[in-house]
Amino acid sequence: MVSGKEKICKEISVYLDRIEELEDDTAEAVLLIDEGEEEYSGELILPANLLPEDAAEGDYLTIKICRDEDKTNAALDEARQLLNELE
């Protein structure tokens, strides 16, 4: 669905520190947020199946985070409707 509205996006660089195998036979990727100059400002943990197929520990990746205004507004409308029903 194309709404004509521009999405607001930000790209962040991350370092794939490690992939941890879990007891339920899934895996998590531990990503360090790269601030440059060998400093990391935080950690992200994502399901490993979201990584590119050829990603490996030690790789630098770029994550693009976008806000979908239509979905955000739809969720807010739904929340307002639920609040009105509770009153």
Short mmCIF file of N, CA and C in Angstrom, two decimals:
data_model
loop_
_atom_site.label_atom_id
_atom_site.label_comp_id
_atom_site.label_asym_id
_atom_site.label_seq_id
_atom_site.Cartn_x
_atom_site.Cartn_y
_atom_site.Cartn_z
N MET A 1 0.85 -1.18 0.00
CA MET A 1 0.00 0.00 0.00
C MET A 1 0.89 1.24 0.00
N VAL A 2 0.73 2.08 -0.99
CA VAL A 2 1.51 3.30 -1.09
C VAL A 2 0.61 4.46 -0.72
N SER A 3 1.03 5.21 0.30
CA SER A 3 0.19 6.30 0.78
C SER A 3 0.68 7.65 0.30
N GLY A 4 1.88 7.70 -0.26
CA GLY A 4 2.43 8.97 -0.69
C GLY A 4 3.13 9.71 0.43
N LYS A 5 3.05 9.19 1.64
CA LYS A 5 3.72 9.82 2.78
C LYS A 5 5.15 9.33 2.85
N GLU A 6 6.04 10.24 3.18
CA GLU A 6 7.44 9.89 3.29
C GLU A 6 7.69 9.23 4.64
N LYS A 7 8.39 8.11 4.61
CA LYS A 7 8.76 7.44 5.85
C LYS A 7 9.97 8.13 6.44
N ILE A 8 9.99 8.22 7.75
CA ILE A 8 11.14 8.77 8.45
C ILE A 8 12.03 7.60 8.85
N CYS A 9 13.26 7.61 8.36
CA CYS A 9 14.16 6.48 8.58
C CYS A 9 15.48 6.95 9.19
N LYS A 10 16.13 6.01 9.85
CA LYS A 10 17.46 6.24 10.40
C LYS A 10 18.25 4.96 10.18
N GLU A 11 19.51 5.10 9.83
CA GLU A 11 20.38 3.95 9.68
C GLU A 11 21.40 3.95 10.82
N ILE A 12 21.62 2.76 11.37
CA ILE A 12 22.63 2.62 12.41
C ILE A 12 23.59 1.50 12.02
N SER A 13 24.84 1.67 12.39
CA SER A 13 25.85 0.66 12.15
C SER A 13 25.97 -0.20 13.40
N VAL A 14 26.02 -1.51 13.19
CA VAL A 14 26.14 -2.44 14.32
C VAL A 14 27.23 -3.46 14.02
N TYR A 15 27.79 -3.98 15.08
CA TYR A 15 28.82 -5.01 15.01
C TYR A 15 28.20 -6.31 15.51
N LEU A 16 28.25 -7.36 14.69
CA LEU A 16 27.70 -8.66 15.08
C LEU A 16 28.70 -9.33 16.02
N ASP A 17 28.45 -9.18 17.31
CA ASP A 17 29.36 -9.67 18.34
C ASP A 17 29.33 -11.18 18.45
N ARG A 18 28.12 -11.73 18.49
CA ARG A 18 28.01 -13.19 18.64
C ARG A 18 26.60 -13.65 18.31
N ILE A 19 26.50 -14.93 18.04
CA ILE A 19 25.21 -15.59 17.84
C ILE A 19 25.10 -16.65 18.92
N GLU A 20 24.05 -16.55 19.72
CA GLU A 20 23.86 -17.47 20.84
C GLU A 20 22.76 -18.47 20.53
N GLU A 21 23.08 -19.75 20.64
CA GLU A 21 22.10 -20.81 20.45
C GLU A 21 21.24 -20.90 21.71
N LEU A 22 19.94 -21.04 21.52
CA LEU A 22 19.01 -21.13 22.64
C LEU A 22 18.52 -22.56 22.82
N GLU A 23 17.93 -22.84 23.97
CA GLU A 23 17.46 -24.19 24.28
C GLU A 23 16.34 -24.67 23.36
N ASP A 24 15.59 -23.74 22.78
CA ASP A 24 14.46 -24.12 21.91
C ASP A 24 14.88 -24.28 20.45
N ASP A 25 16.17 -24.47 20.21
CA ASP A 25 16.74 -24.66 18.87
C ASP A 25 16.64 -23.43 17.97
N THR A 26 16.49 -22.25 18.57
CA THR A 26 16.58 -21.00 17.84
C THR A 26 17.88 -20.33 18.25
N ALA A 27 18.15 -19.19 17.66
CA ALA A 27 19.38 -18.47 18.01
C ALA A 27 19.10 -16.97 18.04
N GLU A 28 19.88 -16.28 18.86
CA GLU A 28 19.80 -14.83 18.96
C GLU A 28 21.11 -14.21 18.50
N ALA A 29 20.99 -13.08 17.80
CA ALA A 29 22.17 -12.33 17.39
C ALA A 29 22.36 -11.18 18.37
N VAL A 30 23.55 -11.07 18.91
CA VAL A 30 23.87 -9.97 19.82
C VAL A 30 24.66 -8.95 19.00
N LEU A 31 24.07 -7.78 18.82
CA LEU A 31 24.63 -6.71 18.00
C LEU A 31 25.02 -5.54 18.89
N LEU A 32 26.20 -5.01 18.68
CA LEU A 32 26.65 -3.84 19.43
C LEU A 32 26.49 -2.61 18.53
N ILE A 33 25.86 -1.57 19.06
CA ILE A 33 25.63 -0.35 18.29
C ILE A 33 26.94 0.41 18.19
N ASP A 34 27.40 0.62 16.96
CA ASP A 34 28.71 1.21 16.69
C ASP A 34 28.61 2.73 16.68
N GLU A 35 29.36 3.35 17.55
CA GLU A 35 29.42 4.81 17.60
C GLU A 35 30.72 5.33 16.99
N GLY A 36 31.50 4.45 16.38
CA GLY A 36 32.77 4.85 15.79
C GLY A 36 33.86 4.90 16.84
N GLU A 37 35.10 4.94 16.38
CA GLU A 37 36.26 5.04 17.26
C GLU A 37 36.26 3.96 18.35
N GLU A 38 35.87 2.75 17.98
CA GLU A 38 35.89 1.58 18.86
C GLU A 38 35.02 1.73 20.11
N GLU A 39 33.97 2.52 20.00
CA GLU A 39 33.04 2.67 21.11
C GLU A 39 31.67 2.14 20.69
N TYR A 40 30.99 1.50 21.62
CA TYR A 40 29.65 0.97 21.38
C TYR A 40 28.71 1.58 22.41
N SER A 41 27.56 2.06 21.93
CA SER A 41 26.66 2.77 22.83
C SER A 41 25.56 1.89 23.39
N GLY A 42 25.45 0.68 22.92
CA GLY A 42 24.40 -0.19 23.44
C GLY A 42 24.42 -1.52 22.72
N GLU A 43 23.42 -2.32 23.05
CA GLU A 43 23.35 -3.67 22.54
C GLU A 43 21.94 -3.94 22.04
N LEU A 44 21.85 -4.61 20.91
CA LEU A 44 20.56 -5.06 20.38
C LEU A 44 20.59 -6.58 20.32
N ILE A 45 19.48 -7.20 20.67
CA ILE A 45 19.37 -8.65 20.55
C ILE A 45 18.19 -8.92 19.63
N LEU A 46 18.48 -9.62 18.54
CA LEU A 46 17.46 -9.95 17.54
C LEU A 46 17.48 -11.44 17.26
N PRO A 47 16.36 -11.99 16.79
CA PRO A 47 16.41 -13.37 16.33
C PRO A 47 17.44 -13.49 15.21
N ALA A 48 18.28 -14.50 15.27
CA ALA A 48 19.34 -14.67 14.28
C ALA A 48 18.80 -14.87 12.87
N ASN A 49 17.57 -15.36 12.76
CA ASN A 49 17.01 -15.59 11.43
C ASN A 49 16.70 -14.28 10.69
N LEU A 50 16.82 -13.14 11.35
CA LEU A 50 16.64 -11.85 10.69
C LEU A 50 17.92 -11.35 10.03
N LEU A 51 19.03 -12.00 10.31
CA LEU A 51 20.31 -11.60 9.73
C LEU A 51 20.39 -12.01 8.26
N PRO A 52 21.21 -11.29 7.47
CA PRO A 52 21.47 -11.77 6.11
C PRO A 52 22.06 -13.17 6.17
N GLU A 53 21.78 -13.98 5.14
CA GLU A 53 22.22 -15.38 5.16
C GLU A 53 23.72 -15.55 5.34
N ASP A 54 24.51 -14.63 4.79
CA ASP A 54 25.96 -14.78 4.85
C ASP A 54 26.61 -14.01 6.00
N ALA A 55 25.81 -13.49 6.92
CA ALA A 55 26.36 -12.73 8.05
C ALA A 55 27.08 -13.68 9.01
N ALA A 56 28.20 -13.19 9.55
CA ALA A 56 28.99 -13.99 10.49
C ALA A 56 29.48 -13.10 11.63
N GLU A 57 29.79 -13.73 12.75
CA GLU A 57 30.33 -13.00 13.89
C GLU A 57 31.53 -12.18 13.43
N GLY A 58 31.60 -10.93 13.87
CA GLY A 58 32.68 -10.04 13.49
C GLY A 58 32.33 -9.11 12.34
N ASP A 59 31.18 -9.33 11.70
CA ASP A 59 30.75 -8.47 10.60
C ASP A 59 30.15 -7.18 11.12
N TYR A 60 30.30 -6.12 10.33
CA TYR A 60 29.58 -4.87 10.57
C TYR A 60 28.37 -4.86 9.65
N LEU A 61 27.23 -4.51 10.19
CA LEU A 61 25.98 -4.47 9.44
C LEU A 61 25.35 -3.10 9.59
N THR A 62 24.47 -2.77 8.67
CA THR A 62 23.69 -1.54 8.76
C THR A 62 22.23 -1.92 8.95
N ILE A 63 21.61 -1.33 9.96
CA ILE A 63 20.19 -1.56 10.21
C ILE A 63 19.46 -0.27 9.88
N LYS A 64 18.41 -0.40 9.10
CA LYS A 64 17.59 0.75 8.73
C LYS A 64 16.28 0.65 9.50
N ILE A 65 15.99 1.67 10.29
CA ILE A 65 14.78 1.71 11.11
C ILE A 65 13.89 2.80 10.55
N CYS A 66 12.67 2.42 10.16
CA CYS A 66 11.74 3.38 9.58
C CYS A 66 10.43 3.39 10.36
N ARG A 67 9.87 4.55 10.41
CA ARG A 67 8.57 4.70 11.07
C ARG A 67 7.51 4.74 9.98
N ASP A 68 6.56 3.82 10.05
CA ASP A 68 5.46 3.77 9.09
C ASP A 68 4.31 4.56 9.69
N GLU A 69 4.14 5.78 9.22
CA GLU A 69 3.16 6.69 9.79
C GLU A 69 1.74 6.13 9.71
N ASP A 70 1.41 5.46 8.61
CA ASP A 70 0.06 4.89 8.47
C ASP A 70 -0.21 3.85 9.55
N LYS A 71 0.76 2.94 9.79
CA LYS A 71 0.57 1.91 10.81
C LYS A 71 0.54 2.52 12.20
N THR A 72 1.38 3.52 12.44
CA THR A 72 1.40 4.19 13.74
C THR A 72 0.05 4.85 14.01
N ASN A 73 -0.46 5.57 13.03
CA ASN A 73 -1.76 6.23 13.20
C ASN A 73 -2.89 5.23 13.37
N ALA A 74 -2.84 4.11 12.64
CA ALA A 74 -3.87 3.08 12.78
C ALA A 74 -3.83 2.48 14.18
N ALA A 75 -2.64 2.24 14.71
CA ALA A 75 -2.52 1.69 16.06
C ALA A 75 -3.04 2.69 17.10
N LEU A 76 -2.73 3.96 16.91
CA LEU A 76 -3.24 4.99 17.83
C LEU A 76 -4.76 5.08 17.77
N ASP A 77 -5.33 5.01 16.57
CA ASP A 77 -6.79 5.04 16.43
C ASP A 77 -7.43 3.85 17.13
N GLU A 78 -6.83 2.68 16.99
CA GLU A 78 -7.35 1.48 17.64
C GLU A 78 -7.27 1.61 19.15
N ALA A 79 -6.17 2.15 19.66
CA ALA A 79 -6.02 2.35 21.10
C ALA A 79 -7.05 3.34 21.62
N ARG A 80 -7.29 4.41 20.89
CA ARG A 80 -8.30 5.40 21.31
C ARG A 80 -9.69 4.77 21.34
N GLN A 81 -9.99 3.95 20.36
CA GLN A 81 -11.29 3.28 20.31
C GLN A 81 -11.45 2.35 21.51
N LEU A 82 -10.41 1.60 21.85
CA LEU A 82 -10.48 0.72 23.00
C LEU A 82 -10.67 1.49 24.30
N LEU A 83 -9.97 2.63 24.42
CA LEU A 83 -10.14 3.46 25.62
C LEU A 83 -11.55 4.01 25.72
N ASN A 84 -12.10 4.41 24.58
CA ASN A 84 -13.48 4.93 24.59
C ASN A 84 -14.47 3.84 25.00
N GLU A 85 -14.24 2.61 24.56
CA GLU A 85 -15.12 1.50 24.91
C GLU A 85 -15.04 1.16 26.39
N LEU A 86 -13.90 1.41 27.01
CA LEU A 86 -13.72 1.12 28.43
C LEU A 86 -14.38 2.17 29.32
N GLU A 87 -14.61 3.35 28.80
CA GLU A 87 -15.19 4.43 29.61
C GLU A 87 -16.65 4.26 29.84
#
